Amino acid sequence: MNAPTAVLDGVSMSYGRVQALAATQLSFDSGVVGLLGPNGAGKSTMLRLLATAMLPSSGAITIAGHLATGSMAERTAARRRLSYLPQEVGFPRRMTAFGFLDYVAVLKEWDDKTARHREVCRVLELMNLADRRSKRVTSLSGGQRRRLAIAQALMGQPDLVILDEPTTGLDPEQRASLRSILSRYAEHGTVLLATHQTEDVSALCDRVIILDDGQVCFDGTVTALIDTARGQVWMGPVANIDALSSWRTGSGEIRSVGGQPTPANRPAEPAVEDAYLLSRAARRGPARPETIQPGSAAAVKARS
Amino acid sequence: MTAVAAAPLSVARRRSVLAQLARKEIHRYGTHPLFLLGVAMVIATSIGRADRVLSSLGNVIVPAAALGVMGLLVMASLVRGSDRAAAAAGVTAAGERTRTLALASAVVVPLSVSLGWLAWAVWAYHRWPTPPSSLPFGPAGDAWAYGLLIALGVLPALGGPLLGLVLGRWVRFRGAAPTAAVLLVMLTVVMQGLFEPVRTVRVFAPWTYFGGPYGTVDEPNRILLFSGSPQWYCGYLAALCVLGVVVAVLHDREAPRRRLVVTAVVVLVAALVLGTLAMTRGVPETMVNPLSTAQP
């Protein structure tokens, strides 16, 4: 039986008195795993822990059979098997795109210069940056820099690719291209990505985990997540009563998530975003800041 | 997915990674605009006949400033670049300690230039010898002069960048390197040997004079020879350089540090001993040339 790529065994993390991640038990096999959650939910903390960028307050982390929370040698062995894209990346000013990737490749222990240069050229090509290879990083656009940061994470064949909001700043074409690349990576390894883009999750992920307030509140397939919202999403001329969230779509109809439907509304096919909103609301309680009440000024405006 | 245990890197391969990284840092150092400016300054001041009074002994401040003080700024900039690249990669197998050692190895660049300058300085010292009324005189001879050229011309080219490495590692304040450069120059002014209260302890400063033309209204051609030994001062500065590397490497909290702390303490003690020897050996007291002149 194949061993999981990564295992979190009772892992928790606290910053002083603030608990960022409650005791968590998760294991990751090959495939793309999406990590959803609001800001401050603990997504980046979980990713940093998995990337061995910091040690947990308690629990054990295993990456490709190496105990990352063990000795320095084990942690280094784990690092050889993963790559990580942090959420915010600052680049060295005087390096070119090629120079930056080449430098990072050496840090990743590519000591054979020919093989290293070949790999750098491959990822530059992969991220459509081959014509920018000799440009200084500071002269690249925001999207190009983001692609360069992703390129460093795609070097080699890591067992675990950890990406913290990789699609931020990418245009739709680049996002589609990245999805294609990541799905190919997932054939032989695990891709774990934290994102706020629910369409990325529905288009790419085999599995989705929702984190809220440092706790895992959903862990399952995308289909299972969407099923939790079935029968709670409606379309019609007016918003549902007490809808969790409602908005006017491009067709002019109001899409309502949760709440009591009016007779004029009909059930709609739920999406990941609807399920995510409902999952959040189930934890949050009764507050519904985004509801458009029927008959309210906002609803009238939406109808008009 | 099969979790295959990765074979640990062999020592040879780990060294190869360090060597590759060191080559990159050497290239980055060698192409840094501030370093190139410093080299240009050293070359420009070495063209033509050496000083008539001090010969090349009067040039020591040039490599110290152009390669040492500027090297401090260059290295701090390289550390920042290396840290940013590593941060962009999140985590890598080669850790901070490897990067620090690679950065430290880049000092071979300014060191090579300063050794080239030393070759010129020794040649110029013999090609255009100092007059009898100048340095060296009395107990100071050629060995004193060579010690002076190495201590004040060559070793600062090593020490400045290493100080930049320590600051880059330990001080997050962005302006730390320029501030340190200004403070270093101010300290040198105070500890140059002219001020009587600090004349003996001045050798504990990272740069100081061991003599020079300090004329007065009555004796405009007066040459002073300060107490202390530039040869032992070389040892003191070399110990400070080693200490700088150890302290910079110590910053990596992930790697074991106990042995490094012990090494740092040993090197610090050695530096203090060598500094004391630099203060007490060599020229016993301040002397004046012509020797017949009264009190300095």
XYZ file of C-alpha atoms in Angstrom:
600
model
C 0.000 0.000 0.000
C 1.287 3.457 -0.890
C 2.277 5.648 2.059
C 0.834 9.171 2.202
C 3.046 12.002 0.979
C 2.468 14.081 4.068
C 0.914 13.462 7.459
C -0.084 15.921 10.157
C -0.435 13.983 13.385
C -2.083 16.014 16.134
C -0.353 19.156 14.904
C -1.241 22.434 16.575
C 0.301 25.864 16.447
C 0.026 28.813 18.788
C 1.551 32.273 18.579
C 1.754 33.244 22.218
C -1.763 32.911 23.534
C -3.344 32.918 20.089
C -4.061 29.492 18.711
C -3.583 29.597 14.934
C -4.177 25.893 14.365
C -6.009 23.508 16.665
C -4.789 19.901 16.984
C -5.138 18.606 13.427
C -5.010 15.129 11.977
C -4.628 15.044 8.200
C -2.866 12.987 5.601
C -2.221 13.824 1.962
C -1.932 11.425 -0.957
C -1.261 12.283 -4.573
C -3.651 14.718 -6.212
C -4.549 18.360 -5.864
C -5.837 19.470 -2.475
C -7.447 22.880 -2.090
C -7.329 24.710 1.196
C -10.120 27.227 1.651
C -10.794 29.557 4.510
C -11.185 33.206 5.440
C -8.227 35.436 6.196
C -6.667 34.425 9.488
C -8.195 30.929 9.413
C -4.801 29.269 9.724
C -4.224 28.310 6.077
C -0.792 29.882 5.775
C 0.174 28.522 9.182
C -0.715 25.009 8.067
C 1.215 25.435 4.828
C 4.268 26.855 6.612
C 4.203 23.938 9.028
C 4.009 21.446 6.177
C 6.792 23.283 4.371
C 8.951 22.937 7.526
C 9.328 26.718 7.608
C 8.431 26.524 11.304
C 7.930 23.897 13.956
C 4.501 23.175 15.448
C 3.649 23.764 19.098
C 2.712 20.103 19.330
C 2.313 17.054 17.121
C 4.371 15.431 14.405
C 4.704 16.118 10.677
C 5.941 13.504 8.249
C 6.899 14.362 4.665
C 7.649 11.521 2.253
C 8.529 9.257 5.151
C 10.765 11.802 6.899
C 9.834 13.140 10.297
C 10.026 16.874 9.631
C 9.521 17.632 13.312
C 12.446 15.391 14.243
C 16.146 15.960 13.868
C 17.727 18.574 11.606
C 18.868 15.818 9.248
C 15.305 14.489 8.935
C 13.952 17.988 8.372
C 16.528 18.605 5.658
C 15.643 15.255 4.056
C 11.980 16.320 4.127
C 12.868 19.635 2.507
C 14.493 17.806 -0.384
C 11.113 16.261 -1.131
C 8.971 19.383 -1.164
C 8.742 22.822 -2.669
C 6.911 25.818 -1.322
C 5.561 29.070 -2.685
C 5.047 31.595 0.125
C 2.109 33.970 0.003
C 4.250 37.089 -0.312
C 7.533 37.005 -2.107
C 10.261 39.658 -2.141
C 12.880 39.268 -4.839
C 16.558 40.200 -4.811
C 16.958 43.441 -6.704
C 20.037 42.817 -8.794
C 19.206 39.325 -10.069
C 17.770 38.436 -13.453
C 14.900 35.973 -13.783
C 17.347 33.252 -14.823
C 19.852 34.243 -12.137
C 17.200 34.107 -9.445
C 15.999 30.634 -10.435
C 19.560 29.415 -10.824
C 20.393 30.702 -7.332
C 17.328 29.012 -5.839
C 18.182 25.808 -7.725
C 21.588 25.738 -6.015
C 19.842 26.233 -2.674
C 17.755 23.210 -3.643
C 21.018 21.324 -4.061
C 21.166 21.103 -7.823
C 24.927 20.919 -7.896
C 25.278 19.775 -11.513
C 25.461 23.009 -13.464
C 24.299 21.585 -16.808
C 21.296 19.796 -15.321
C 20.487 22.841 -13.230
C 20.503 25.222 -16.179
C 18.375 22.799 -18.167
C 15.844 22.682 -15.344
C 15.794 26.459 -14.963
C 15.138 26.831 -18.684
C 12.385 24.217 -18.453
C 10.464 26.006 -15.699
C 10.964 29.379 -17.393
C 9.449 27.884 -20.526
C 6.705 26.240 -18.479
C 5.705 29.551 -16.932
C 5.995 31.362 -20.263
C 8.916 33.462 -19.072
C 11.611 32.236 -21.457
C 11.788 35.603 -23.219
C 12.223 37.367 -19.869
C 15.121 35.218 -18.654
C 17.741 37.960 -18.871
C 15.505 40.709 -17.490
C 16.055 41.900 -13.968
C 13.368 40.688 -11.596
C 12.609 44.287 -10.623
C 11.705 45.098 -14.229
C 9.082 42.330 -14.454
C 5.379 43.008 -14.024
C 3.500 41.787 -10.941
C 2.028 38.823 -12.813
C 5.408 37.886 -14.265
C 6.998 37.997 -10.814
C 4.261 35.767 -9.483
C 4.908 33.302 -12.300
C 8.616 33.448 -11.526
C 7.874 32.619 -7.899
C 5.705 29.706 -9.014
C 8.486 28.568 -11.370
C 10.884 28.101 -8.455
C 8.291 25.903 -6.740
C 7.940 23.717 -9.824
C 11.646 22.942 -10.174
C 12.495 19.271 -10.026
C 9.905 16.651 -9.221
C 9.018 17.316 -5.572
C 6.654 14.871 -3.879
C 4.811 17.730 -2.244
C 4.202 21.115 -3.875
C 2.814 23.670 -1.426
C 1.397 26.846 -2.945
C 0.022 29.723 -0.927
C -2.434 31.633 -3.112
C -0.600 30.928 -6.370
C -3.123 32.496 -8.722
C -3.116 35.938 -7.121
C -2.175 38.460 -9.795
C -2.470 36.035 -12.705
C -4.753 36.747 -15.649
C -7.405 34.127 -16.634
C -5.218 32.628 -19.365
C -2.290 32.215 -16.996
C -4.552 30.726 -14.348
C -5.852 28.176 -16.814
C -2.291 27.372 -17.826
C -1.272 26.947 -14.186
C -4.196 24.625 -13.551
C -3.034 22.461 -16.426
C 0.537 22.373 -15.079
C -0.550 21.569 -11.543
C -2.879 18.799 -12.647
C 0.075 17.200 -14.452
C 2.205 17.487 -11.305
C -0.558 15.873 -9.280
C -0.245 12.705 -11.341
C 2.950 11.797 -9.522
C 2.796 13.887 -6.357
C 0.699 16.011 -4.072
C -0.176 19.625 -4.781
C -1.569 21.533 -1.831
C -2.807 25.003 -2.563
C -4.391 27.614 -0.360
C -6.625 29.959 -2.257
C -9.521 32.357 -2.078
C -10.466 31.504 -5.672
C -13.217 28.920 -5.339
C -13.292 28.442 -9.115
C -9.700 27.187 -8.931
C -10.803 24.626 -6.361
C -13.754 23.411 -8.406
C -11.697 23.284 -11.608
C -8.609 21.635 -10.224
C -8.903 19.971 -6.825
C -9.652 16.336 -6.044
C -10.094 17.187 -2.427
C -10.944 20.310 -0.495
C -10.302 21.250 3.120
C -12.018 24.208 4.733
C -10.275 25.791 7.650
C -11.979 28.218 9.944
C -10.615 29.679 13.130
C -7.750 27.184 13.096
C -10.007 24.145 12.795
C -10.795 21.847 9.909
C -14.523 22.218 9.309
C -14.731 20.286 6.056
C -12.516 17.646 4.488
C -13.764 15.783 1.452
C -14.149 15.799 -2.301
C -15.300 18.843 -4.198
C -18.488 16.987 -5.118
C -19.177 16.212 -1.459
C -18.652 19.871 -0.592
C -21.013 20.999 -3.321
C -23.587 18.427 -2.162
C -23.713 20.114 1.254
C -25.185 23.146 -0.515
C -27.702 21.240 -2.594
C -31.210 22.583 -2.066
C -29.942 25.774 -0.465
C -29.164 27.790 -3.563
C -31.908 29.581 -5.456
C -32.380 31.778 -8.455
C -35.252 34.125 -9.079
C -36.433 37.682 -9.352
C -36.030 38.392 -5.619
C -33.686 37.297 -2.887
C -34.626 34.555 -0.433
C -35.928 35.608 2.952
C -33.025 35.671 5.388
C -30.655 34.607 2.633
C -27.088 34.184 3.787
C -25.899 35.944 0.694
C -27.596 37.114 -2.441
C -26.486 38.950 -5.531
C -27.683 39.830 -8.979
C -26.158 37.649 -11.653
C -25.303 38.579 -15.211
C -28.711 37.346 -16.393
C -30.431 39.867 -14.127
C -31.742 37.233 -11.704
C -30.964 37.145 -8.001
C -28.921 34.212 -6.757
C -29.596 33.435 -3.125
C -27.588 31.186 -0.865
C -29.525 29.885 2.123
C -32.669 31.417 3.558
C -36.298 30.740 2.682
C -37.117 30.916 -1.006
C -39.999 32.955 -2.271
C -42.498 31.136 -4.534
C -40.996 32.871 -7.555
C -37.528 31.416 -6.942
C -36.347 28.061 -8.269
C -33.522 25.762 -7.046
C -30.143 26.307 -8.688
C -27.080 24.129 -9.105
C -24.760 24.939 -6.180
C -21.114 25.777 -6.626
C -18.077 25.499 -4.348
C -18.460 29.108 -3.348
C -22.058 28.534 -2.172
C -21.015 25.528 -0.117
C -18.114 27.485 1.341
C -20.386 30.365 2.344
C -22.861 27.968 3.957
C -20.077 26.164 5.772
C -18.777 29.458 7.113
C -22.264 30.549 8.160
C -22.874 27.279 9.985
C -19.862 28.025 12.176
C -20.395 31.760 12.434
C -23.946 31.668 13.717
C -26.815 33.999 12.961
C -24.986 37.083 11.672
C -25.766 37.649 7.991
C -24.134 40.837 6.818
C -24.588 40.304 3.105
C -28.308 39.430 3.020
C -30.529 41.501 0.768
C -33.925 41.537 2.476
C -36.921 41.215 0.147
C -38.559 44.560 -0.190
C -35.503 46.374 1.093
C -33.940 49.214 -0.825
C -31.104 46.934 -1.923
C -33.517 44.292 -3.184
C -35.554 46.862 -5.052
C -32.396 48.208 -6.580
C -31.316 44.683 -7.508
C -34.679 43.957 -9.109
C -34.589 47.154 -11.093
C 2.504 7.822 -4.257
C 5.403 5.915 -2.866
C 7.386 7.553 -0.132
C 10.924 6.597 -0.962
C 13.485 7.548 1.648
C 15.857 10.061 0.100
C 19.469 9.138 0.515
C 21.275 11.762 2.584
C 23.622 13.896 0.557
C 27.196 12.766 0.722
C 29.729 15.111 2.310
C 31.319 15.551 -1.113
C 28.003 16.588 -2.657
C 27.241 18.922 0.235
C 30.625 20.555 -0.334
C 29.803 20.759 -4.014
C 26.594 22.662 -3.204
C 28.590 25.055 -1.005
C 31.179 25.456 -3.756
C 28.482 26.222 -6.342
C 26.882 28.756 -4.056
C 30.260 30.290 -3.182
C 30.996 30.681 -6.910
C 27.699 32.544 -7.304
C 28.460 34.858 -4.373
C 31.960 35.509 -5.702
C 30.450 36.482 -9.037
C 27.867 38.708 -7.364
C 30.582 40.382 -5.285
C 32.895 40.831 -8.257
C 30.213 42.517 -10.345
C 28.787 44.753 -7.636
C 29.022 48.404 -8.755
C 30.368 49.598 -5.373
C 33.140 47.025 -5.457
C 34.079 48.004 -9.014
C 34.145 51.646 -7.936
C 36.453 50.700 -5.067
C 38.784 48.814 -7.410
C 38.887 51.812 -9.723
C 39.844 54.029 -6.772
C 42.624 51.658 -5.712
C 44.027 51.503 -9.241
C 43.758 55.250 -9.768
C 45.703 56.010 -6.592
C 48.384 53.425 -7.389
C 49.321 54.903 -10.742
C 52.495 56.965 -10.869
C 55.168 57.641 -8.306
C 54.451 56.823 -4.668
C 54.444 59.536 -1.981
C 57.910 61.150 -1.503
C 57.745 61.100 2.296
C 55.919 57.850 3.088
C 56.222 55.953 -0.211
C 53.428 53.352 -0.433
C 53.065 53.364 3.382
C 50.998 56.492 2.889
C 48.552 54.657 0.596
C 47.210 52.159 3.128
C 44.045 54.132 3.713
C 42.997 53.712 0.064
C 42.360 49.937 0.030
C 41.028 50.193 3.585
C 38.385 52.691 2.488
C 37.750 51.571 -1.095
C 37.719 47.832 -0.432
C 37.035 47.677 3.313
C 34.420 50.330 4.045
C 32.780 49.874 0.659
C 33.052 46.107 1.109
C 30.943 46.471 4.235
C 28.173 47.986 2.112
C 28.640 45.462 -0.709
C 28.422 42.460 1.589
C 25.379 43.794 3.457
C 23.695 44.164 0.067
C 24.652 40.602 -0.938
C 23.290 39.220 2.337
C 20.007 41.001 1.711
C 19.806 39.584 -1.819
C 20.605 36.074 -0.640
C 18.006 36.291 2.129
C 15.367 37.521 -0.299
C 16.069 34.714 -2.763
C 15.889 32.139 0.034
C 12.678 33.689 1.380
C 11.142 33.588 -2.099
C 11.852 29.864 -2.207
C 10.250 29.441 1.215
C 12.404 26.607 2.434
C 15.367 24.914 0.802
C 17.618 22.010 1.697
C 20.658 24.280 1.794
C 20.050 26.357 4.878
C 21.204 29.703 6.192
C 24.522 28.318 7.414
C 25.492 27.201 3.908
C 24.480 30.562 2.501
C 26.458 32.422 5.164
C 29.582 30.377 4.481
C 29.170 30.952 0.745
C 28.838 34.693 1.347
C 31.898 34.643 3.598
C 33.882 32.938 0.861
C 33.131 35.872 -1.449
C 35.692 37.932 0.497
C 38.330 36.287 -1.684
C 37.338 38.911 -4.258
C 38.372 42.029 -2.283
C 41.193 40.028 -0.700
C 42.627 39.232 -4.142
C 42.520 42.894 -5.131
C 44.122 43.936 -1.841
C 46.871 41.330 -2.334
C 47.463 42.797 -5.780
C 47.685 46.194 -4.145
C 50.101 44.754 -1.553
C 52.362 43.482 -4.340
C 52.381 46.983 -5.819
C 52.895 48.564 -2.386
C 55.894 46.365 -1.564
C 57.376 47.024 -4.989
C 56.780 50.766 -4.681
C 58.224 50.786 -1.138
C 61.508 49.451 -2.528
C 61.349 51.351 -5.818
C 60.817 54.687 -4.073
C 62.198 54.184 -0.564
C 61.274 56.588 2.189
C 63.910 59.192 3.142
C 65.863 58.659 6.401
C 63.819 61.410 8.033
C 60.606 59.431 7.466
C 59.100 56.088 8.488
C 60.280 53.515 9.408
C 62.979 54.530 11.840
C 64.394 53.519 15.209
C 63.093 50.103 16.293
C 60.806 49.941 13.235
C 62.320 48.326 10.169
C 61.150 46.691 6.984
C 59.215 43.986 8.885
C 57.314 46.802 10.618
C 56.567 48.339 7.203
C 55.336 45.042 5.752
C 53.207 44.466 8.847
C 51.749 47.942 8.387
C 50.902 47.324 4.733
C 49.176 44.024 5.551
C 47.380 45.254 8.682
C 46.112 48.536 7.310
C 45.906 47.758 3.590
C 45.092 44.070 3.125
C 43.179 42.937 6.214
C 40.550 45.726 6.117
C 39.570 44.430 2.671
C 38.697 41.225 4.480
C 37.349 42.725 7.698
C 35.014 45.306 6.128
C 32.996 42.772 4.118
C 32.917 40.369 7.070
C 31.548 43.136 9.279
C 28.908 43.642 6.587
C 28.121 39.933 6.777
C 27.675 40.068 10.558
C 25.462 43.158 10.305
C 23.446 41.634 7.465
C 22.811 38.552 9.539
C 22.087 40.103 12.915
C 20.710 43.596 12.302
C 17.403 43.872 10.484
C 17.560 47.686 10.277
C 17.949 48.464 6.563
C 20.376 51.345 7.095
C 22.605 49.350 9.423
C 25.495 49.050 6.959
C 25.764 52.751 6.010
C 25.366 53.697 9.687
C 28.108 51.256 10.655
C 30.358 52.669 7.921
C 29.933 56.198 9.300
C 30.523 55.023 12.879
C 33.606 53.099 11.748
C 35.103 56.203 10.149
C 34.303 58.273 13.271
C 35.921 55.633 15.484
C 39.007 55.651 13.280
C 39.293 59.415 13.594
C 39.178 59.156 17.394
C 41.549 56.177 17.552
C 44.090 57.335 14.964
C 46.738 57.883 17.607
C 46.738 61.661 17.871
C 44.749 61.711 21.086
C 47.026 60.931 24.006
C 44.442 59.263 26.344
C 43.580 56.542 23.817
C 46.976 56.252 22.142
C 47.912 52.913 23.714
C 44.476 51.259 23.489
C 43.943 52.505 19.942
C 45.141 49.129 18.615
C 41.837 47.597 19.713
C 40.119 49.653 17.008
C 39.682 47.860 13.669
C 41.892 50.446 11.950
C 44.513 52.802 13.365
C 47.734 54.525 12.425
C 51.146 53.370 13.605
C 52.849 56.583 12.575
C 52.835 59.346 10.023
C 53.648 62.969 9.278
C 52.121 64.893 12.174
C 53.831 68.260 11.699
C 53.489 71.208 14.028
C 54.011 74.902 13.416
C 57.510 74.618 14.903
C 58.329 71.330 13.220
C 56.370 71.013 9.991
C 58.301 67.928 8.853
C 57.886 66.032 12.104
C 57.225 62.301 11.699
C 55.706 60.363 14.593
C 56.090 56.663 15.250
C 53.385 55.364 17.597
C 53.788 52.584 20.119
C 52.628 49.073 19.298
C 53.349 46.342 16.810
C 51.674 46.231 13.391
C 52.754 42.592 13.081
C 50.768 41.549 16.171
C 47.994 43.877 15.029
C 47.761 41.694 11.892
C 47.079 38.722 14.170
C 44.478 40.707 16.109
C 42.647 41.715 12.910
C 42.815 38.167 11.522
C 41.242 36.894 14.764
C 38.479 39.513 14.429
C 37.830 38.273 10.873
C 37.501 34.678 12.076
C 35.244 35.871 14.893
C 33.086 37.696 12.334
C 32.537 34.515 10.311
C 31.699 32.486 13.428
C 29.263 35.121 14.722
C 27.585 35.357 11.307
C 27.189 31.576 11.085
C 25.846 31.523 14.649
C 22.750 33.377 13.495
C 21.235 30.195 12.050
C 19.103 28.947 14.907
C 18.168 25.707 13.172
C 21.659 24.255 13.071
C 23.493 23.126 16.244
C 25.314 26.048 17.801
C 27.038 24.862 20.963
C 30.366 24.150 19.271
C 30.201 27.476 17.464
C 29.641 29.377 20.711
C 32.720 27.691 22.200
C 34.702 28.571 19.056
C 33.523 32.176 19.243
C 34.638 32.468 22.866
C 38.046 30.930 22.080
C 38.573 33.253 19.102
C 37.453 36.261 21.161
C 39.985 35.417 23.864
C 42.662 34.942 21.194
C 41.758 38.331 19.703
C 42.072 40.018 23.097
C 45.454 38.390 23.680
C 46.682 39.391 20.229
C 45.334 42.905 20.721
C 47.196 43.162 24.016
C 50.364 41.952 22.306
C 49.853 44.517 19.543
C 49.591 47.158 22.255
C 52.597 46.088 24.356
C 55.061 44.705 21.802
C 56.956 46.442 19.016
C 57.697 50.121 19.413
C 57.652 50.776 23.180
C 56.620 54.433 23.108
C 55.810 57.267 20.742
C 58.945 58.390 18.950
C 59.749 61.388 16.779
C 61.844 61.683 13.648
C 64.354 63.376 13.497
C 65.254 61.456 16.661
C 66.990 64.477 18.081
C 63.686 66.326 18.407
C 62.322 66.719 21.905
C 58.907 65.560 23.159
C 56.175 64.620 20.640
